[in-house]
Amino acid sequence: MSTTSSAAINRDAPVAIHAQISEGIRSRIASGEWPAHYRLKSEPELAQDLGVSRGTLRRALTTLIQEGLLRQVRGRGTFVTSTTIEPAIAQRLSTLSEDFANQGIVTTTTVLECSLTDPPRPIAALLDVPAGGSVLKLVRLRSTDRGPVALLFNYVRTDLAPGIEGVDFTTASLFGTLEGAYGLKIDAARRTFSAQAAEADVAAQLNLETGSPVQYLQQVTYLADDRPVEYSDVWIHSGRLQVTSLLSRR
Amino acid sequence: MSTTSSAAINRDAPVAIHAQISEGIRSRIASGEWPAHYRLKSEPELAQDLGVSRGTLRRALTTLIQEGLLRQVRGRGTFVTSTTIEPAIAQRLSTLSEDFANQGIVTTTTVLECSLTDPPRPIAALLDVPAGGSVLKLVRLRSTDRGPVALLFNYVRTDLAPGIEGVDFTTASLFGTLEGAYGLKIDAARRTFSAQAAEADVAAQLNLETGSPVQYLQQVTYLADDRPVEYSDVWIHSGRLQVTSLLSRR
């Protein structure tokens, strides 16, 4: 970018040059001029543009990496960090909790309901259980230090996981329990994404106004023998969490 | 489902039995009792439940398949069809037009703008072009016979595709042009999905009320040599098109 010019550096100022560079980059990120995922020029190019040594530049970059504004990817360069959480749940059959753990994001889980229930008919049909049957209904709210990010309703076949209503899902993960404690082989899922207007109960849990747009995810999970084991409705706070896919053409 | 009982069949009625069965299934689908992606019982089981021959059942199913309400997947069974279009753009680096073509969905494209422009700064940064440079801005509306489904804003580097502003994108696809006419090797993309409230111009194009929830997709596409070639903002009418991923755990 031609805007990264040495004109921004004031060699007579009481502020150290590396700090001036950090501050210049910080304001470009804040203004949106350098958006999330923007790749900075290579260090030699950037140092030359700024008229500073590579050592000075690296000191400025290190500060910003420590602040979490930049991240370096081996062999690819230095990028502006995204300010929203970006799980890859559209692309891999990982769960939100697994994606959070992989990205080092600390989440807390509040269990709002964990009980046996007669599921709504369309859900019974997708789970291939008879009407009037009983399945686990698990309602959880996941939050980060910025607030709630996702509200999850899961319906789980109890014939495949008897006694699962006794598990403490404040700490246990659902897939972890199904695979670990019950030895089930989760194999595949269909996930559908759409934008919805938040209904009052969803909005209240996610700290949004009723009617705000929320990312809705519907999922049916299947075992290796093709039996459906779990159905879920998930509402995601798009301002705090955006679903990302890194895709290859070939 | 225990609700699929032979009680629904009236052997004294003037309506043929296969037509009664089709109508019974049709109303289960319409009521949501059998939702999209619900897998019907196997033909022998279903025929037994209904107290009819497999030939009669198959005639009823064939009618519903021809109507598009059911679809058969070799080796997996018979499923209720989704009433929304379900592209796999979160999972594969295919384009909407490729997914539509694969699913046999006829779309029309209206080109609202196709001109050279100085891109907004964040887009220039993501495309790695200097400020004040000129890129192709392509604005298209894709519609099916049900109405508009997606509004696409693409920004394309013209140094990589000189003269691209002269292409007629009413019929040509963007990736097809970049790969075919310009011989570029599109390799990878980052796609981010979120729910947004439709702004007035987006809402007007998609026949929605301003503020309605829309599925927003942001994309940066890269060539095999890692240079960004294209940036896009896409707004999707969630009532008509839902993004689907079929995922494997292992």
Coordinates of C-alpha atoms in Angstrom, one line a residue:
Chain A
M1 CA 0.0 0.0 0.0
S2 CA 1.4 3.4 -0.9
T3 CA 0.0 4.7 2.3
T4 CA 2.7 2.9 4.3
S5 CA 5.2 5.6 3.6
S6 CA 8.2 6.8 5.6
A7 CA 6.4 10.2 5.9
A8 CA 4.6 8.7 9.0
I9 CA 7.9 8.4 10.9
N10 CA 9.0 11.4 12.9
R11 CA 12.7 10.9 13.9
D12 CA 12.7 13.9 16.2
A13 CA 9.7 12.8 18.2
P14 CA 10.1 11.7 21.8
V15 CA 8.4 8.4 20.9
A16 CA 10.7 5.5 19.8
I17 CA 10.5 4.8 16.0
H18 CA 9.4 1.2 16.6
A19 CA 6.5 2.5 18.7
Q20 CA 5.6 5.0 16.0
I21 CA 5.5 2.1 13.5
S22 CA 3.3 0.0 15.8
E23 CA 0.9 2.9 16.3
G24 CA 0.7 3.6 12.6
I25 CA -0.2 0.0 11.9
R26 CA -2.7 -0.1 14.8
S27 CA -4.5 2.9 13.4
R28 CA -4.6 1.4 9.9
I29 CA -6.2 -1.7 11.4
A30 CA -8.6 0.3 13.5
S31 CA -9.7 2.4 10.5
G32 CA -10.4 -0.7 8.4
E33 CA -7.8 0.3 5.8
W34 CA -6.0 -3.0 6.7
P35 CA -8.9 -5.4 7.2
A36 CA -8.9 -8.8 8.9
H37 CA -6.9 -11.3 6.8
Y38 CA -4.9 -8.5 5.1
R39 CA -1.4 -9.8 4.4
L40 CA 1.3 -7.3 5.1
K41 CA 4.1 -6.8 2.6
S42 CA 7.3 -8.8 3.3
E43 CA 9.5 -7.5 6.0
P44 CA 12.3 -6.3 3.7
E45 CA 9.8 -4.4 1.5
L46 CA 8.0 -2.9 4.5
A47 CA 11.2 -1.9 6.2
Q48 CA 12.3 -0.2 2.9
D49 CA 9.0 1.6 2.5
L50 CA 9.2 2.9 6.1
G51 CA 12.9 3.8 5.8
V52 CA 13.8 1.8 8.9
S53 CA 16.0 -1.2 9.7
R54 CA 14.5 -4.7 9.7
G55 CA 15.3 -4.9 13.4
T56 CA 13.2 -1.9 14.2
L57 CA 10.4 -3.1 12.0
R58 CA 10.5 -6.6 13.6
R59 CA 10.3 -5.0 17.1
A60 CA 7.1 -3.1 16.0
L61 CA 5.6 -6.3 14.6
T62 CA 6.4 -8.3 17.7
T63 CA 4.5 -5.8 19.8
L64 CA 1.5 -6.1 17.6
I65 CA 1.7 -9.9 17.5
Q66 CA 1.8 -9.9 21.3
E67 CA -1.2 -7.6 21.4
G68 CA -3.1 -10.1 19.1
L69 CA -3.5 -7.6 16.2
L70 CA -1.2 -9.5 13.8
R71 CA -0.4 -13.1 13.4
Q72 CA 2.5 -14.8 11.5
V73 CA 1.9 -17.9 9.4
R74 CA 5.0 -19.8 8.7
G75 CA 5.9 -19.6 5.0
R76 CA 2.9 -17.3 4.2
G77 CA 3.6 -14.0 5.9
T78 CA 2.1 -11.7 8.5
F79 CA -1.7 -11.1 8.6
V80 CA -4.1 -8.9 10.3
T81 CA -6.0 -10.9 12.9
S82 CA -9.8 -11.2 12.7
T83 CA -11.6 -9.7 15.6
T84 CA -14.4 -12.3 15.4
I85 CA -14.0 -15.9 16.2
E86 CA -13.9 -18.0 13.0
P87 CA -14.7 -21.7 13.5
A88 CA -14.5 -24.0 10.4
I89 CA -17.7 -25.8 11.3
A90 CA -19.0 -25.4 7.7
Q91 CA -16.1 -27.3 6.4
R92 CA -15.1 -30.0 8.9
L93 CA -17.3 -32.1 11.1
S94 CA -15.7 -30.6 14.2
T95 CA -17.8 -29.2 16.9
L96 CA -17.8 -25.6 18.2
S97 CA -16.1 -26.7 21.4
E98 CA -13.4 -28.5 19.4
D99 CA -12.8 -25.4 17.2
F100 CA -12.7 -23.2 20.2
A101 CA -10.1 -25.4 21.9
N102 CA -8.0 -25.6 18.7
Q103 CA -8.0 -21.8 18.5
G104 CA -7.1 -21.4 22.2
I105 CA -10.4 -19.6 22.9
V106 CA -11.7 -20.1 26.4
T107 CA -15.4 -20.7 26.6
T108 CA -17.8 -21.4 29.4
T109 CA -20.9 -23.6 29.0
T110 CA -24.2 -23.0 30.8
V111 CA -26.6 -26.0 30.7
L112 CA -30.1 -24.5 30.5
E113 CA -31.9 -27.9 30.2
C114 CA -30.8 -31.5 30.2
S115 CA -33.8 -33.8 30.3
L116 CA -35.7 -36.6 28.6
T117 CA -38.5 -35.4 26.3
D118 CA -40.9 -36.4 23.6
P119 CA -39.4 -34.6 20.6
P120 CA -41.3 -32.5 18.1
R121 CA -42.5 -34.7 15.2
P122 CA -40.2 -33.4 12.5
I123 CA -37.2 -34.1 14.8
A124 CA -38.5 -37.5 15.7
A125 CA -38.7 -38.2 11.9
L126 CA -35.2 -37.1 11.3
L127 CA -33.9 -39.1 14.2
D128 CA -35.9 -42.1 13.1
V129 CA -37.5 -42.6 16.5
P130 CA -41.2 -43.5 17.0
A131 CA -43.6 -40.7 18.0
G132 CA -44.0 -40.6 21.8
G133 CA -40.5 -41.8 22.3
S134 CA -38.1 -40.2 24.7
V135 CA -34.9 -38.5 23.6
L136 CA -32.3 -36.3 25.5
K137 CA -33.0 -32.6 25.1
L138 CA -29.9 -30.6 25.9
V139 CA -29.9 -26.8 25.8
R140 CA -26.6 -25.0 26.3
L141 CA -25.3 -21.5 26.1
R142 CA -21.6 -21.0 25.1
S143 CA -20.0 -17.8 26.1
T144 CA -16.5 -16.2 25.8
D145 CA -15.3 -13.3 27.8
R146 CA -17.1 -11.0 25.3
G147 CA -20.5 -12.6 26.1
P148 CA -22.7 -15.4 24.7
V149 CA -21.7 -16.6 21.3
A150 CA -24.0 -19.6 20.6
L151 CA -27.2 -21.2 21.9
L152 CA -27.4 -24.9 21.2
F153 CA -30.4 -27.2 21.3
N154 CA -29.4 -30.9 20.8
Y155 CA -31.8 -33.9 20.6
V156 CA -30.0 -37.2 21.2
R157 CA -31.3 -40.7 20.8
T158 CA -31.2 -42.4 24.2
D159 CA -31.6 -45.9 22.8
L160 CA -28.1 -45.4 21.5
A161 CA -26.8 -43.6 24.6
P162 CA -28.8 -44.8 27.6
G163 CA -28.4 -42.7 30.8
I164 CA -26.8 -39.8 28.9
E165 CA -29.2 -37.4 30.8
G166 CA -27.0 -38.0 33.9
V167 CA -23.9 -36.5 32.2
D168 CA -22.7 -33.1 33.4
F169 CA -22.5 -31.1 30.1
T170 CA -21.1 -28.1 31.9
T171 CA -17.7 -29.8 31.5
A172 CA -18.3 -32.7 29.1
S173 CA -18.7 -32.2 25.4
L174 CA -21.6 -34.0 23.6
F175 CA -19.6 -35.6 20.8
G176 CA -16.8 -36.5 23.3
T177 CA -19.4 -38.3 25.5
L178 CA -21.1 -40.1 22.5
E179 CA -17.7 -41.3 21.2
G180 CA -15.9 -41.7 24.5
A181 CA -18.4 -43.0 27.1
Y182 CA -20.7 -44.7 24.6
G183 CA -18.2 -45.9 22.0
L184 CA -20.4 -44.6 19.1
K185 CA -18.7 -44.0 15.8
I186 CA -19.9 -40.6 14.6
D187 CA -19.3 -40.6 10.9
A188 CA -21.1 -37.9 9.0
A189 CA -23.4 -34.9 9.3
R190 CA -25.6 -32.6 7.2
R191 CA -25.3 -29.0 8.3
T192 CA -27.5 -26.3 6.8
F193 CA -26.8 -22.6 7.4
S194 CA -29.2 -19.7 7.0
A195 CA -29.9 -16.3 8.4
Q196 CA -32.8 -15.9 10.7
A197 CA -34.5 -13.2 12.7
A198 CA -33.9 -14.0 16.4
E199 CA -37.1 -14.9 18.2
A200 CA -37.5 -13.5 21.7
D201 CA -36.1 -16.4 23.7
V202 CA -33.1 -16.8 21.4
A203 CA -32.4 -13.1 21.4
A204 CA -32.6 -12.9 25.2
Q205 CA -30.0 -15.6 25.6
L206 CA -27.6 -14.1 23.1
N207 CA -28.1 -10.5 24.4
L208 CA -29.6 -9.3 21.2
E209 CA -32.7 -7.4 20.3
T210 CA -35.6 -9.6 19.2
G211 CA -35.6 -9.7 15.4
S212 CA -31.8 -9.2 15.1
P213 CA -30.2 -11.3 12.4
V214 CA -28.7 -14.5 13.8
Q215 CA -26.8 -17.3 12.0
Y216 CA -28.9 -20.5 12.2
L217 CA -27.4 -23.9 11.8
Q218 CA -29.4 -27.1 11.6
Q219 CA -27.6 -30.4 11.9
V220 CA -28.3 -34.1 11.7
T221 CA -25.5 -36.4 12.7
Y222 CA -25.1 -40.0 11.6
L223 CA -23.2 -43.0 12.9
A224 CA -21.0 -45.2 10.7
D225 CA -23.9 -47.6 10.3
D226 CA -26.0 -44.7 8.8
R227 CA -28.4 -44.4 11.8
P228 CA -29.1 -40.8 12.9
V229 CA -27.9 -40.2 16.4
E230 CA -28.3 -36.4 17.0
Y231 CA -30.3 -33.5 15.7
S232 CA -29.4 -29.9 16.6
D233 CA -30.6 -26.3 16.2
V234 CA -27.9 -23.8 16.8
W235 CA -28.2 -20.0 16.9
I236 CA -24.9 -18.0 16.5
H237 CA -24.2 -14.4 17.4
S238 CA -22.7 -13.2 14.1
G239 CA -21.1 -10.2 15.6
R240 CA -19.0 -12.4 17.8
L241 CA -18.5 -15.5 15.7
Q242 CA -18.4 -16.0 12.0
V243 CA -18.2 -19.3 10.2
T244 CA -15.2 -19.6 7.9
S245 CA -14.3 -22.1 5.3
L246 CA -10.8 -22.3 3.7
L247 CA -11.4 -24.1 0.5
S248 CA -9.3 -25.6 -2.3
R249 CA -10.4 -25.6 -5.9
R250 CA -8.7 -28.9 -6.8
Chain B
M1 CA -43.2 -43.7 12.1
S2 CA -46.2 -45.4 13.6
T3 CA -48.4 -42.7 12.0
T4 CA -47.9 -44.4 8.6
S5 CA -50.6 -46.9 9.2
S6 CA -52.9 -48.8 6.9
A7 CA -55.8 -47.0 8.6
A8 CA -55.2 -44.2 6.0
I9 CA -56.1 -46.4 3.1
N10 CA -59.8 -46.7 2.1
R11 CA -60.3 -49.7 -0.2
D12 CA -63.9 -48.7 -1.0
A13 CA -63.0 -45.2 -2.1
P14 CA -63.2 -44.2 -5.8
V15 CA -59.6 -43.0 -5.6
A16 CA -57.0 -45.6 -6.5
I17 CA -54.9 -46.9 -3.6
H18 CA -51.6 -45.7 -5.0
A19 CA -53.1 -42.2 -5.3
Q20 CA -54.3 -42.4 -1.7
I21 CA -50.8 -43.3 -0.6
S22 CA -49.2 -40.5 -2.6
E23 CA -51.7 -38.1 -1.1
G24 CA -51.0 -39.3 2.5
I25 CA -47.3 -38.8 2.0
R26 CA -47.9 -35.4 0.4
S27 CA -49.8 -34.2 3.4
R28 CA -47.2 -35.5 5.8
I29 CA -44.6 -33.5 3.9
A30 CA -46.8 -30.4 3.8
S31 CA -47.5 -30.6 7.6
G32 CA -43.8 -30.9 8.4
E33 CA -44.3 -34.3 10.0
W34 CA -41.9 -35.6 7.4
P35 CA -39.3 -32.8 7.1
A36 CA -36.8 -32.1 4.4
H37 CA -34.1 -34.9 4.4
Y38 CA -36.3 -37.3 6.3
R39 CA -35.5 -40.9 5.1
L40 CA -38.6 -43.1 4.5
K41 CA -38.6 -46.6 5.7
S42 CA -37.5 -49.2 3.3
E43 CA -40.0 -50.2 0.6
P44 CA -40.7 -53.7 2.1
E45 CA -41.3 -52.2 5.6
L46 CA -43.4 -49.3 4.2
A47 CA -45.5 -51.6 2.0
Q48 CA -46.1 -53.9 5.0
D49 CA -47.1 -51.0 7.3
L50 CA -49.6 -49.8 4.7
G51 CA -50.9 -53.2 3.9
V52 CA -50.3 -52.8 0.2
S53 CA -48.2 -54.6 -2.4
R54 CA -44.7 -53.3 -3.2
G55 CA -45.9 -52.6 -6.8
T56 CA -48.6 -50.3 -5.5
L57 CA -46.2 -48.5 -3.1
R58 CA -43.7 -48.1 -5.8
R59 CA -46.3 -46.5 -8.1
A60 CA -47.1 -44.0 -5.4
L61 CA -43.4 -43.2 -4.7
T62 CA -42.7 -42.8 -8.5
T63 CA -45.5 -40.2 -8.6
L64 CA -43.9 -38.2 -5.8
I65 CA -40.4 -38.5 -7.2
Q66 CA -41.8 -37.1 -10.5
E67 CA -43.4 -34.2 -8.6
G68 CA -40.0 -33.5 -7.0
L69 CA -41.2 -34.2 -3.4
L70 CA -39.1 -37.3 -2.9
R71 CA -35.7 -38.3 -4.2
Q72 CA -34.0 -41.7 -4.2
V73 CA -30.3 -42.0 -3.5
R74 CA -28.7 -45.2 -4.7
G75 CA -27.8 -47.5 -1.8
R76 CA -29.2 -45.0 0.8
G77 CA -33.0 -44.9 0.4
T78 CA -35.8 -42.5 -0.3
F79 CA -35.7 -39.0 1.1
V80 CA -38.0 -36.0 1.4
T81 CA -36.6 -33.3 -0.9
S82 CA -35.7 -29.9 0.5
T83 CA -37.9 -27.0 -0.7
T84 CA -35.0 -24.6 -0.6
I85 CA -31.9 -24.8 -2.9
E86 CA -28.9 -26.1 -0.9
P87 CA -25.6 -25.3 -2.5
A88 CA -22.4 -26.7 -0.9
I89 CA -20.5 -23.5 -1.2
A90 CA -19.3 -23.7 2.5
Q91 CA -17.6 -27.0 1.8
R92 CA -16.2 -26.9 -1.7
L93 CA -14.7 -24.1 -3.7
S94 CA -17.4 -24.3 -6.2
T95 CA -19.4 -21.2 -7.2
L96 CA -23.1 -20.7 -6.9
S97 CA -23.5 -21.0 -10.7
E98 CA -21.7 -24.3 -10.7
D99 CA -23.8 -25.6 -7.8
F100 CA -27.0 -24.5 -9.5
A101 CA -25.9 -26.3 -12.7
N102 CA -25.0 -29.5 -10.8
Q103 CA -28.4 -29.6 -9.2
G104 CA -30.2 -28.9 -12.5
I105 CA -31.5 -25.5 -11.2
V106 CA -32.2 -23.0 -13.9
T107 CA -31.1 -19.5 -13.0
T108 CA -31.0 -16.2 -14.8
T109 CA -28.3 -13.6 -14.2
T110 CA -28.9 -9.9 -14.4
V111 CA -25.8 -7.7 -14.6
L112 CA -26.4 -4.6 -12.7
E113 CA -22.9 -3.1 -13.1
C114 CA -19.7 -4.2 -14.9
S115 CA -17.2 -1.4 -14.9
L116 CA -13.7 -0.4 -13.8
T117 CA -13.5 1.3 -10.4
D118 CA -11.2 2.4 -7.6
P119 CA -12.0 -0.1 -4.9
P120 CA -12.8 0.7 -1.3
R121 CA -9.5 0.7 0.7
P122 CA -10.1 -2.5 2.7
I123 CA -10.8 -4.4 -0.6
A124 CA -7.7 -2.9 -2.3
A125 CA -5.7 -4.1 0.7
L126 CA -7.2 -7.7 0.5
L127 CA -6.6 -7.8 -3.3
D128 CA -3.0 -6.4 -2.8
V129 CA -3.5 -3.6 -5.3
P130 CA -2.3 0.0 -4.8
A131 CA -4.8 2.6 -3.7
G132 CA -6.2 4.5 -6.7
G133 CA -5.8 1.4 -8.9
S134 CA -8.6 0.2 -11.1
V135 CA -10.3 -3.2 -10.6
L136 CA -13.4 -4.7 -12.2
K137 CA -16.6 -4.2 -10.2
L138 CA -19.2 -6.7 -11.2
V139 CA -22.6 -6.6 -9.6
R140 CA -25.0 -9.4 -10.5
L141 CA -28.4 -10.6 -9.4
R142 CA -29.1 -14.4 -9.7
S143 CA -32.8 -15.5 -9.8
T144 CA -34.7 -18.7 -10.2
D145 CA -38.3 -19.0 -11.2
R146 CA -39.2 -18.3 -7.5
G147 CA -37.5 -14.9 -7.6
P148 CA -34.0 -13.4 -6.8
V149 CA -31.8 -15.7 -4.6
A150 CA -28.4 -14.0 -4.5
L151 CA -26.9 -10.5 -5.0
L152 CA -23.2 -10.7 -5.8
F153 CA -20.6 -7.9 -5.7
N154 CA -17.3 -9.1 -7.2
Y155 CA -14.0 -7.1 -7.4
V156 CA -11.5 -8.6 -9.8
R157 CA -7.8 -7.6 -10.4
T158 CA -7.6 -6.3 -13.9
D159 CA -3.8 -6.6 -14.0
L160 CA -4.4 -10.4 -13.9
A161 CA -7.4 -10.3 -16.4
P162 CA -7.0 -7.3 -18.7
G163 CA -10.1 -6.4 -20.7
I164 CA -12.4 -8.5 -18.5
E165 CA -14.8 -5.5 -18.3
G166 CA -15.8 -6.3 -21.9
V167 CA -17.1 -9.8 -21.0
D168 CA -20.9 -10.4 -21.1
F169 CA -21.5 -11.8 -17.6
T170 CA -25.2 -12.4 -18.4
T171 CA -24.1 -15.7 -19.9
A172 CA -20.4 -16.1 -18.9
S173 CA -19.4 -17.2 -15.3
L174 CA -16.7 -15.3 -13.5
F175 CA -14.6 -18.3 -12.5
G176 CA -15.1 -19.8 -15.9
T177 CA -13.8 -16.6 -17.5
L178 CA -10.8 -16.3 -15.2
E179 CA -9.8 -20.0 -15.7
G180 CA -10.9 -20.3 -19.4
A181 CA -10.3 -17.0 -21.1
Y182 CA -7.4 -15.9 -18.9
G183 CA -5.8 -19.3 -18.0
L184 CA -5.6 -18.4 -14.4
K185 CA -5.2 -21.2 -11.8
I186 CA -7.8 -20.5 -9.1
D187 CA -6.5 -22.5 -6.1
A188 CA -8.0 -21.5 -2.8
A189 CA -10.5 -19.2 -1.1
R190 CA -11.4 -18.0 2.3
R191 CA -15.2 -17.7 2.8
T192 CA -16.8 -16.3 5.9
F193 CA -20.5 -16.7 6.6
S194 CA -22.6 -14.5 8.8
A195 CA -26.2 -13.3 9.3
Q196 CA -26.8 -9.6 8.6
A197 CA -29.8 -7.3 8.5
A198 CA -30.4 -6.4 4.8
E199 CA -29.7 -2.7 4.0
A200 CA -32.2 -0.9 1.8
D201 CA -30.4 -1.6 -1.5
V202 CA -29.7 -5.2 -0.8
A203 CA -33.3 -5.8 0.4
A204 CA -34.8 -4.1 -2.6
Q205 CA -32.8 -6.3 -5.0
L206 CA -33.8 -9.5 -3.1
N207 CA -37.4 -8.5 -2.7
L208 CA -37.1 -8.4 1.1
E209 CA -38.1 -5.8 3.7
T210 CA -35.2 -3.6 4.8
G211 CA -33.7 -5.1 7.9
S212 CA -34.7 -8.7 7.1
P213 CA -32.1 -11.3 8.0
V214 CA -29.9 -12.2 5.0
Q215 CA -27.0 -14.7 4.7
Y216 CA -23.9 -12.7 4.0
L217 CA -20.8 -14.4 2.5
Q218 CA -17.4 -12.6 2.1
Q219 CA -14.8 -14.3 0.0
V220 CA -11.2 -13.7 -1.1
T221 CA -10.0 -16.0 -3.9
Y222 CA -6.3 -16.8 -4.4
L223 CA -4.3 -18.2 -7.4
A224 CA -1.9 -21.1 -7.2
D225 CA 1.0 -18.6 -6.7
D226 CA -0.8 -17.2 -3.7
R227 CA -1.8 -13.9 -5.3
P228 CA -5.4 -12.7 -4.4
V229 CA -7.4 -12.4 -7.7
E230 CA -11.0 -11.7 -6.5
Y231 CA -12.9 -10.3 -3.6
S232 CA -16.7 -10.7 -3.2
D233 CA -19.6 -9.7 -1.0
V234 CA -22.6 -12.0 -1.5
W235 CA -26.1 -11.6 0.0
I236 CA -28.3 -14.7 -0.1
H237 CA -32.1 -14.9 0.4
S238 CA -32.2 -17.6 3.1
G239 CA -35.8 -18.4 2.5
R240 CA -34.9 -19.5 -1.0
L241 CA -31.4 -20.8 -0.7
Q242 CA -29.7 -22.5 2.3
V243 CA -26.0 -23.3 2.4
T244 CA -25.4 -27.0 3.2
S245 CA -22.4 -29.0 4.1
L246 CA -22.2 -32.8 4.1
L247 CA -19.3 -33.5 6.4
S248 CA -17.3 -36.5 7.4
R249 CA -15.9 -37.0 10.9
R250 CA -12.8 -38.9 9.8

